[in-house]
C-alpha cells in the first residue's frame, strides 16, 4: 500500500480550492433510497468517501490506476455504512477511477489528475454501470 493512501470526485480542485463545492454526491439512483455514495473534501487533495449500504450487501471501494487496472487501494464491508479517507495529493499525473460495488452492481467514477503550476484533480461523478 502506498503512503499516500490513508484508511477508511465531476470534482475539480485547483490550488486547494474545490471548484464545484466541498460536497458532492454520486448519482446512483435506487427507488426509495438516498444516493449511497458521498464524497467530501476535508483538505487539499484529501477526500472522505462514504458508502451507504442499508441492505448490508457485500460492498467494495477501490482506487484503480487506468489504463493498466492496478488497484492502489481496496476496502470491503457488509456494514450499513462504510468508507475511506483517501489522500490523492501525492498520486502521479494520470487517469484513475474510484470504483464502488454493492452486491452485483458496480459503478466507476473516472478521475484525472494533472499538475501544471497548481495541482488539479478531476473526478467525474457520472458513473458508468458495469
Short mmCIF file of C-alpha atoms in Angstrom, two decimals:
data_model
loop_
_atom_site.label_atom_id
_atom_site.label_comp_id
_atom_site.label_asym_id
_atom_site.label_seq_id
_atom_site.Cartn_x
_atom_site.Cartn_y
_atom_site.Cartn_z
CA UNK A 1 0.00 0.00 0.00
CA UNK A 2 1.38 3.40 -0.94
CA UNK A 3 1.94 6.00 1.77
CA UNK A 4 -0.33 8.50 0.00
CA UNK A 5 -3.42 6.40 0.78
CA UNK A 6 -4.90 6.56 4.25
CA UNK A 7 -7.59 4.44 5.95
CA UNK A 8 -11.08 4.13 5.66
CA UNK A 9 -14.73 13.25 -7.01
CA UNK A 10 -17.07 15.84 -11.77
CA UNK A 11 -14.82 17.48 -8.90
CA UNK A 12 -12.12 19.90 -9.91
CA UNK A 13 -9.53 21.00 -7.42
CA UNK A 14 -7.28 23.90 -8.30
CA UNK A 15 -4.69 25.06 -5.82
CA UNK A 16 -6.56 23.57 -2.88
CA UNK A 17 -9.91 25.14 -3.81
CA UNK A 18 -12.74 22.81 -4.74
CA UNK A 19 -14.46 24.46 -7.69
CA UNK A 20 -17.75 22.52 -7.61
CA UNK A 21 -18.32 22.72 -3.87
CA UNK A 22 -17.00 20.97 -0.80
CA UNK A 23 -19.51 18.15 -1.01
CA UNK A 24 -20.58 16.05 -3.95
CA UNK A 25 -22.98 13.17 -4.28
CA UNK A 26 -22.58 10.43 -6.81
CA UNK A 27 -25.70 9.64 -8.79
CA UNK A 28 -26.66 6.01 -8.17
CA UNK A 29 -30.45 6.08 -8.36
CA UNK A 30 -32.37 3.44 -6.46
CA UNK A 31 -36.10 3.80 -5.85
CA UNK A 32 -36.88 4.94 -2.33
CA UNK A 33 -33.25 5.15 -1.23
CA UNK A 34 -30.87 8.01 -0.67
CA UNK A 35 -27.90 8.20 -3.00
CA UNK A 36 -25.37 5.80 -1.48
CA UNK A 37 -22.04 7.42 -2.44
CA UNK A 38 -20.97 10.71 -0.85
CA UNK A 39 -17.61 12.41 -1.34
CA UNK A 40 -16.36 15.26 0.81
CA UNK A 41 -13.11 17.18 0.55
CA UNK A 42 -11.55 17.51 4.00
CA UNK A 43 -8.31 19.24 2.96
CA UNK A 44 -6.21 19.89 -0.15
CA UNK A 45 -6.20 16.61 -2.08
CA UNK A 46 -7.80 14.62 0.74
CA UNK A 47 -11.31 13.20 0.33
CA UNK A 48 -13.61 11.16 2.53
CA UNK A 49 -15.72 8.67 0.57
CA UNK A 50 -18.79 7.29 2.34
CA UNK A 51 -20.96 4.47 1.02
CA UNK A 52 -24.46 3.87 2.35
CA UNK A 53 -25.31 0.17 2.34
CA UNK A 54 -28.64 -0.27 4.21
CA UNK A 55 -29.22 -3.74 2.69
CA UNK A 56 -25.81 -4.79 4.07
CA UNK A 57 -24.72 -6.29 0.79
CA UNK A 58 -21.09 -7.07 0.19
CA UNK A 59 -19.61 -3.67 -0.63
CA UNK A 60 -16.24 -2.74 -2.05
CA UNK A 61 -14.41 0.54 -2.58
CA UNK A 62 -11.33 0.70 -4.82
CA UNK A 63 -8.95 3.27 -6.23
CA UNK A 64 -7.73 1.96 -9.60
CA UNK A 65 -4.96 3.30 -11.85
CA UNK A 66 -6.01 3.39 -15.50
CA UNK A 67 -5.44 2.09 -18.13
CA UNK A 68 -3.48 -0.81 -16.57
CA UNK A 69 -6.12 -1.55 -13.92
CA UNK A 70 -3.73 -1.70 -10.98
CA UNK A 71 -5.67 -1.46 -7.70
CA UNK A 72 -3.95 1.10 -5.48
CA UNK A 73 -6.42 0.86 -2.61
CA UNK A 74 -9.25 -1.51 -1.72
CA UNK A 75 -11.60 -1.96 1.21
CA UNK A 76 -14.72 -4.05 1.64
CA UNK A 77 -17.55 -4.21 4.12
CA UNK A 78 -21.06 -5.51 4.76
CA UNK A 79 -21.79 -2.76 7.29
CA UNK A 80 -24.78 -0.43 6.74
CA UNK A 81 -22.28 2.35 6.02
CA UNK A 82 -18.58 2.26 5.27
CA UNK A 83 -15.93 4.42 3.69
CA UNK A 84 -12.38 5.60 3.45
CA UNK A 85 -10.21 8.68 3.68
CA UNK A 86 -8.12 8.98 0.51
CA UNK A 87 -5.14 11.29 0.20
CA UNK A 88 -4.77 11.86 -3.56
CA UNK A 89 -2.26 14.70 -3.29
CA UNK A 90 0.81 12.55 -3.96
CA UNK A 91 -0.60 10.47 -6.81
CA UNK A 92 1.32 10.91 -10.07
CA UNK A 93 -0.40 12.59 -13.02
CA UNK A 94 -2.66 10.20 -14.88
CA UNK A 95 -6.08 8.61 -15.15
CA UNK A 96 -7.65 6.80 -12.23
CA UNK A 97 -11.08 5.55 -11.21
CA UNK A 98 -12.95 5.32 -7.96
CA UNK A 99 -14.87 2.02 -8.12
CA UNK A 100 -17.81 1.31 -5.79
CA UNK A 101 -19.54 -2.05 -5.79
CA UNK A 102 -22.64 -3.00 -3.81
CA UNK A 103 -23.73 -6.58 -4.38
CA UNK A 104 -23.52 -7.28 -8.10
CA UNK A 105 -23.86 -3.63 -9.15
CA UNK A 106 -20.65 -1.71 -9.79
CA UNK A 107 -20.10 1.97 -10.53
CA UNK A 108 -16.88 3.52 -11.84
CA UNK A 109 -16.11 7.21 -11.31
CA UNK A 110 -13.30 8.33 -13.66
CA UNK A 111 -10.71 10.71 -12.24
CA UNK A 112 -7.93 12.62 -13.97
CA UNK A 113 -5.03 14.10 -12.08
CA UNK A 114 -2.73 16.60 -13.75
CA UNK A 115 -0.24 19.10 -12.46
CA UNK A 116 0.78 22.33 -14.07
CA UNK A 117 1.76 25.14 -11.76
CA UNK A 118 -1.04 24.05 -9.47
CA UNK A 119 -2.35 20.58 -8.66
CA UNK A 120 -5.64 19.61 -10.36
CA UNK A 121 -7.87 16.65 -9.54
CA UNK A 122 -11.00 16.00 -11.59
CA UNK A 123 -13.35 13.12 -10.80
CA UNK A 124 -16.42 12.58 -12.95
CA UNK A 125 -19.31 11.59 -10.66
CA UNK A 126 -21.40 10.49 -13.65
CA UNK A 127 -20.58 6.83 -13.22
CA UNK A 128 -20.79 4.01 -15.68
CA UNK A 129 -22.66 0.88 -14.77
CA UNK A 130 -20.77 -2.37 -15.26
#
